[in-house]
CSV table of C-alpha atoms in Angstrom, one decimal:
chain,number,residue,atom,x,y,z
A,1,UNK,CA,29.3,46.8,57.0
A,2,UNK,CA,25.8,45.3,57.8
A,3,UNK,CA,25.3,47.9,60.5
A,4,UNK,CA,25.8,50.7,58.0
A,5,UNK,CA,23.5,49.0,55.5
A,6,UNK,CA,20.8,49.1,58.2
A,7,UNK,CA,20.6,52.8,57.6
A,8,UNK,CA,19.4,52.2,54.0
A,9,UNK,CA,15.6,52.1,53.9
A,10,UNK,CA,15.5,50.3,50.5
A,11,UNK,CA,18.1,47.8,51.6
A,12,UNK,CA,16.1,47.0,54.8
A,13,UNK,CA,12.9,46.7,52.8
A,14,UNK,CA,14.6,44.2,50.4
A,15,UNK,CA,15.9,42.1,53.3
A,16,UNK,CA,12.5,42.1,54.9
A,17,UNK,CA,10.9,40.7,51.8
A,18,UNK,CA,13.5,37.9,51.7
A,19,UNK,CA,13.7,37.1,55.4
A,20,UNK,CA,10.4,38.1,56.8
A,21,UNK,CA,9.3,40.7,59.3
A,22,UNK,CA,11.7,39.4,62.0
A,23,UNK,CA,15.3,38.5,61.5
A,24,UNK,CA,18.8,38.9,62.9
A,25,UNK,CA,21.2,41.2,61.1
A,26,UNK,CA,24.4,43.0,62.2
A,27,UNK,CA,24.1,41.2,65.6
A,28,UNK,CA,20.7,42.7,66.3
A,29,UNK,CA,17.1,41.4,66.2
A,30,UNK,CA,15.2,43.3,63.5
A,31,UNK,CA,11.5,43.5,63.2
A,32,UNK,CA,9.4,45.4,60.7
A,33,UNK,CA,5.8,44.6,61.8
A,34,UNK,CA,4.0,47.9,62.7
A,35,UNK,CA,2.3,46.6,65.8
A,36,UNK,CA,5.5,45.1,67.2
A,37,UNK,CA,7.4,48.4,66.5
A,38,UNK,CA,4.7,50.5,68.1
A,39,UNK,CA,4.5,48.3,71.2
A,40,UNK,CA,8.3,48.3,71.6
A,41,UNK,CA,8.7,52.1,71.2
A,42,UNK,CA,5.9,52.7,73.8
A,43,UNK,CA,7.2,50.2,76.3
A,44,UNK,CA,9.9,50.7,79.0
A,45,UNK,CA,13.3,49.7,77.8
A,46,UNK,CA,16.8,48.9,79.0
A,47,UNK,CA,19.0,50.8,76.5
A,48,UNK,CA,22.6,50.7,75.3
A,49,UNK,CA,24.6,53.4,73.7
A,50,UNK,CA,23.7,52.9,70.0
A,51,UNK,CA,22.4,55.4,67.4
A,52,UNK,CA,20.4,53.1,65.2
A,53,UNK,CA,22.9,50.5,64.1
A,54,UNK,CA,26.0,52.5,65.0
A,55,UNK,CA,27.8,52.1,68.4
A,56,UNK,CA,28.5,55.4,70.1
A,57,UNK,CA,31.5,56.5,72.1
A,58,UNK,CA,32.6,59.8,73.7
A,59,UNK,CA,29.0,60.4,74.8
A,60,UNK,CA,28.4,63.3,77.2
A,61,UNK,CA,28.9,62.7,80.9
A,62,UNK,CA,30.1,64.6,83.9
A,63,UNK,CA,30.3,62.5,87.1
A,64,UNK,CA,27.5,60.1,86.1
A,65,UNK,CA,25.8,58.8,83.0
A,66,UNK,CA,23.5,61.4,81.5
A,67,UNK,CA,23.2,60.3,77.8
A,68,UNK,CA,19.4,59.8,77.5
A,69,UNK,CA,19.6,57.2,74.7
A,70,UNK,CA,21.7,55.0,77.1
A,71,UNK,CA,19.5,55.4,80.2
A,72,UNK,CA,16.8,52.8,81.0
A,73,UNK,CA,13.3,53.9,81.9
A,74,UNK,CA,12.0,50.7,83.4
A,75,UNK,CA,11.8,52.0,87.0
A,76,UNK,CA,9.3,54.5,88.3
A,77,UNK,CA,10.8,58.0,88.7
A,78,UNK,CA,13.9,57.0,86.7
A,79,UNK,CA,16.6,59.4,85.7
A,80,UNK,CA,15.8,59.0,82.0
A,81,UNK,CA,12.4,60.7,82.5
A,82,UNK,CA,13.7,63.3,84.8
A,83,UNK,CA,16.5,64.3,82.5
A,84,UNK,CA,14.1,64.5,79.5
A,85,UNK,CA,11.8,66.7,81.6
A,86,UNK,CA,14.8,69.0,82.5
A,87,UNK,CA,15.8,69.3,78.9
A,88,UNK,CA,12.2,70.0,77.8
A,89,UNK,CA,11.7,72.6,80.6
A,90,UNK,CA,14.7,74.7,79.7
A,91,UNK,CA,14.7,74.3,75.9
A,92,UNK,CA,10.9,74.7,75.2
A,93,UNK,CA,9.5,76.6,78.2
A,94,UNK,CA,11.8,79.4,79.3
A,95,UNK,CA,10.8,82.1,76.8
A,96,UNK,CA,10.6,79.7,73.9
A,97,UNK,CA,7.2,80.7,72.6
A,98,UNK,CA,8.1,84.4,72.7
A,99,UNK,CA,11.3,83.9,70.8
A,100,UNK,CA,9.5,81.8,68.1
A,101,UNK,CA,7.3,84.9,67.4
A,102,UNK,CA,10.1,87.4,67.7
A,103,UNK,CA,11.4,89.8,65.0
A,104,UNK,CA,14.8,88.0,65.1
A,105,UNK,CA,13.2,84.6,64.4
A,106,UNK,CA,11.2,86.3,61.5
A,107,UNK,CA,14.5,87.6,60.1
A,108,UNK,CA,15.9,84.0,60.0
A,109,UNK,CA,12.8,82.8,58.1
A,110,UNK,CA,13.1,85.7,55.7
A,111,UNK,CA,16.7,84.9,55.1
A,112,UNK,CA,15.9,81.3,54.5
A,113,UNK,CA,13.4,82.3,51.8
A,114,UNK,CA,16.0,84.6,50.2
A,115,UNK,CA,18.6,81.9,50.2
A,116,UNK,CA,16.1,79.5,48.5
A,117,UNK,CA,15.4,82.1,45.8
A,118,UNK,CA,19.0,83.1,45.2
A,119,UNK,CA,20.9,79.9,45.7
A,120,UNK,CA,20.8,76.8,43.4
A,121,UNK,CA,18.3,74.4,45.2
A,122,UNK,CA,18.2,71.2,43.2
A,123,UNK,CA,19.3,67.9,44.7
A,124,UNK,CA,22.9,68.2,46.0
A,125,UNK,CA,23.1,72.0,45.2
A,126,UNK,CA,24.2,74.9,47.3
A,127,UNK,CA,21.0,75.6,49.2
A,128,UNK,CA,21.3,72.1,50.7
A,129,UNK,CA,25.1,71.8,51.0
A,130,UNK,CA,26.3,75.1,52.5
A,131,UNK,CA,27.2,75.0,56.2
A,132,UNK,CA,26.5,78.6,57.4
A,133,UNK,CA,23.9,79.6,54.8
A,134,UNK,CA,20.9,77.9,53.1
A,135,UNK,CA,18.9,75.2,54.9
A,136,UNK,CA,21.6,74.1,57.4
A,137,UNK,CA,22.6,77.7,58.3
A,138,UNK,CA,19.0,78.4,59.0
A,139,UNK,CA,18.5,75.5,61.4
A,140,UNK,CA,21.7,76.3,63.3
A,141,UNK,CA,20.7,80.0,63.7
A,142,UNK,CA,17.1,79.3,64.4
A,143,UNK,CA,17.4,76.3,66.9
A,144,UNK,CA,20.2,77.8,69.0
A,145,UNK,CA,18.3,81.1,69.2
A,146,UNK,CA,14.7,79.9,69.9
A,147,UNK,CA,15.8,77.1,72.3
A,148,UNK,CA,18.8,78.8,74.1
A,149,UNK,CA,18.5,82.5,73.2
A,150,UNK,CA,22.0,82.3,71.8
A,151,UNK,CA,22.9,85.4,69.7
A,152,UNK,CA,23.4,83.5,66.4
A,153,UNK,CA,23.8,86.8,64.5
A,154,UNK,CA,27.2,87.1,66.2
A,155,UNK,CA,29.8,85.8,63.6
A,156,UNK,CA,32.1,84.5,66.4
A,157,UNK,CA,29.3,82.4,67.9
A,158,UNK,CA,28.3,81.1,64.5
A,159,UNK,CA,31.9,80.1,63.8
A,160,UNK,CA,32.0,77.9,66.9
A,161,UNK,CA,28.5,76.4,66.2
A,162,UNK,CA,29.1,75.7,62.5
A,163,UNK,CA,32.5,73.9,63.2
A,164,UNK,CA,30.5,71.1,65.0
A,165,UNK,CA,27.2,71.3,63.2
A,166,UNK,CA,28.5,71.4,59.6
A,167,UNK,CA,28.0,68.4,57.2
A,168,UNK,CA,27.9,64.8,58.4
A,169,UNK,CA,31.6,64.2,59.1
A,170,UNK,CA,31.7,65.8,62.6
A,171,UNK,CA,29.1,63.3,63.8
A,172,UNK,CA,31.5,60.4,63.3
A,173,UNK,CA,34.5,62.2,64.9
A,174,UNK,CA,32.4,63.5,67.8
A,175,UNK,CA,30.3,60.4,68.8
A,176,UNK,CA,30.5,57.3,66.5
A,177,UNK,CA,32.8,54.4,67.3
A,178,UNK,CA,35.6,54.0,66.4
A,179,UNK,CA,36.3,57.4,64.9
A,180,UNK,CA,35.4,59.3,68.1
A,181,UNK,CA,37.7,57.3,70.3
A,182,UNK,CA,40.7,59.6,69.6
A,183,UNK,CA,38.5,62.7,70.5
A,184,UNK,CA,39.9,64.8,67.6
A,185,UNK,CA,36.9,67.1,67.9
A,186,UNK,CA,37.3,67.6,71.7
A,187,UNK,CA,38.1,71.3,71.5
A,188,UNK,CA,35.3,71.9,69.0
A,189,UNK,CA,32.7,70.1,71.3
A,190,UNK,CA,34.0,72.2,74.2
A,191,UNK,CA,33.6,75.4,72.3
A,192,UNK,CA,29.9,74.6,71.7
A,193,UNK,CA,29.5,73.5,75.3
A,194,UNK,CA,30.8,76.9,76.4
A,195,UNK,CA,28.3,78.8,74.1
A,196,UNK,CA,25.4,76.8,75.5
A,197,UNK,CA,26.6,77.0,79.1
A,198,UNK,CA,26.8,80.8,78.8
A,199,UNK,CA,23.6,81.2,76.9
A,200,UNK,CA,20.7,83.4,78.3
A,201,UNK,CA,18.5,80.4,78.9
A,202,UNK,CA,21.1,78.5,80.8
A,203,UNK,CA,21.7,81.6,83.0
A,204,UNK,CA,18.3,80.9,84.5
A,205,UNK,CA,19.2,77.3,85.4
A,206,UNK,CA,18.3,76.2,89.0
A,207,UNK,CA,20.7,73.6,90.5
A,208,UNK,CA,19.6,70.6,92.6
A,209,UNK,CA,15.9,70.2,91.5
A,210,UNK,CA,14.8,66.7,92.5
A,211,UNK,CA,12.0,66.7,89.8
A,212,UNK,CA,14.9,66.9,87.3
A,213,UNK,CA,17.1,64.3,88.9
A,214,UNK,CA,19.2,67.0,90.5
A,215,UNK,CA,20.7,67.6,87.1
A,216,UNK,CA,23.4,70.2,87.0
A,217,UNK,CA,23.9,73.1,84.6
A,218,UNK,CA,27.0,71.4,83.2
A,219,UNK,CA,25.2,68.1,82.7
A,220,UNK,CA,22.4,69.7,80.8
A,221,UNK,CA,24.9,71.7,78.8
A,222,UNK,CA,26.8,68.6,77.6
A,223,UNK,CA,23.6,66.7,76.9
A,224,UNK,CA,22.2,69.6,74.9
A,225,UNK,CA,25.4,69.8,72.8
A,226,UNK,CA,25.0,66.2,71.8
A,227,UNK,CA,21.3,66.4,71.2
A,228,UNK,CA,21.8,69.4,68.9
A,229,UNK,CA,24.4,67.6,66.8
A,230,UNK,CA,22.7,64.2,66.6
A,231,UNK,CA,19.1,65.2,66.4
A,232,UNK,CA,18.2,68.9,66.1
A,233,UNK,CA,20.4,69.6,63.2
A,234,UNK,CA,21.0,66.2,61.6
A,235,UNK,CA,17.7,64.5,61.6
A,236,UNK,CA,15.6,67.6,61.2
A,237,UNK,CA,17.8,68.7,58.3
A,238,UNK,CA,17.4,65.4,56.5
A,239,UNK,CA,13.7,65.5,56.9
A,240,UNK,CA,13.5,69.1,55.6
A,241,UNK,CA,15.7,68.1,52.6
A,242,UNK,CA,13.4,65.3,51.8
A,243,UNK,CA,10.2,67.3,52.1
A,244,UNK,CA,11.5,70.1,49.9
A,245,UNK,CA,13.0,67.8,47.2
A,246,UNK,CA,16.6,68.1,48.2
A,247,UNK,CA,17.2,64.4,48.5
A,248,UNK,CA,16.4,61.6,46.1
A,249,UNK,CA,13.8,59.1,47.4
A,250,UNK,CA,14.9,55.5,48.4
A,251,UNK,CA,15.3,53.0,45.6
A,252,UNK,CA,11.9,51.4,45.9
A,253,UNK,CA,10.0,50.4,42.8
A,254,UNK,CA,8.7,53.4,40.8
A,255,UNK,CA,10.1,55.9,43.4
A,256,UNK,CA,12.1,57.6,40.7
A,257,UNK,CA,8.8,58.8,39.2
A,258,UNK,CA,8.1,60.9,42.3
A,259,UNK,CA,8.9,64.6,41.9
A,260,UNK,CA,8.4,66.1,45.3
A,261,UNK,CA,9.0,69.7,44.2
A,262,UNK,CA,6.4,69.4,41.5
A,263,UNK,CA,3.9,68.0,44.0
A,264,UNK,CA,4.2,71.2,46.1
A,265,UNK,CA,2.8,73.2,43.1
A,266,UNK,CA,-0.4,71.1,43.4
A,267,UNK,CA,-1.0,71.9,47.1
A,268,UNK,CA,-3.1,74.5,48.7
A,269,UNK,CA,-0.6,76.3,50.9
A,270,UNK,CA,-3.5,77.6,53.1
A,271,UNK,CA,-4.7,74.1,53.9
A,272,UNK,CA,-2.7,73.2,57.0
A,273,UNK,CA,-4.2,69.7,57.2
A,274,UNK,CA,-3.2,68.9,53.6
A,275,UNK,CA,0.3,70.2,54.1
A,276,UNK,CA,0.8,68.2,57.3
A,277,UNK,CA,-0.4,65.0,55.5
A,278,UNK,CA,1.9,65.7,52.6
A,279,UNK,CA,4.9,66.1,54.9
A,280,UNK,CA,4.0,63.0,56.9
A,281,UNK,CA,3.7,61.0,53.7
A,282,UNK,CA,7.1,62.1,52.4
A,283,UNK,CA,8.6,61.4,55.8
A,284,UNK,CA,7.0,57.9,55.7
A,285,UNK,CA,8.6,57.2,52.4
A,286,UNK,CA,12.0,58.5,53.5
A,287,UNK,CA,12.2,58.8,57.3
A,288,UNK,CA,15.4,60.5,58.7
A,289,UNK,CA,16.0,57.5,60.9
A,290,UNK,CA,15.5,54.0,59.5
A,291,UNK,CA,16.5,52.0,62.6
A,292,UNK,CA,16.5,52.6,66.3
A,293,UNK,CA,18.2,50.7,69.1
């Protein structure tokens, strides 16, 4: 129960005020001092398989551990860094910039704008809750296309992707202990694995590269499936919801007076620096991840 509470920003803030900047909760050492947090995140770490306060199970593997959150980076030339480099190379280098500027990507953005105009988009309304349309539908189509060149305009492909990327329930049944122990979503995870393995980007994969820790195509596939579910769709979606007024802000004092949507009407949409600062401030008030392990 305490572990789940650690995902509540306001709850953590209240505990910090009562116990100080460093305390033990849910069997973990917690610290809220900015300098200590910054130093820790920048330092090498021995990791365990936790997502914030939640223990993970059923994490991706082949014949060796490949789950990046669980790999230490304390040794020079460690597999953690090499696997990250492999993921980055294939997801963000192989044709990525061209796809971001493509006509297909533009269609996805245009459809997102149309969905916002045509669907109810208040807190908890259709634009934010639909699985294959609205904000989540956009992220699924856009990310899998620009990163993997998957044809997300194909209904059969989208059906497989949405089955795993919908809502928040699949996260628990795919990866969180104890729900994921029984592997009820095994066939759903495998279907997404197959879509990624057979994508255009993965067809260019080169096996046995030492700079990438000799990572195999199957290893990168399974790792990418997990990253897409835990981070690309989930965390990004929550951040986008917050920035566009789709979520209520944490229960800090006077936070109920903040109307994020109304603030957008005061911004100069041509001022990139102002827009970035606004998004960063909203993200500071309600970050998509309140605790890391």
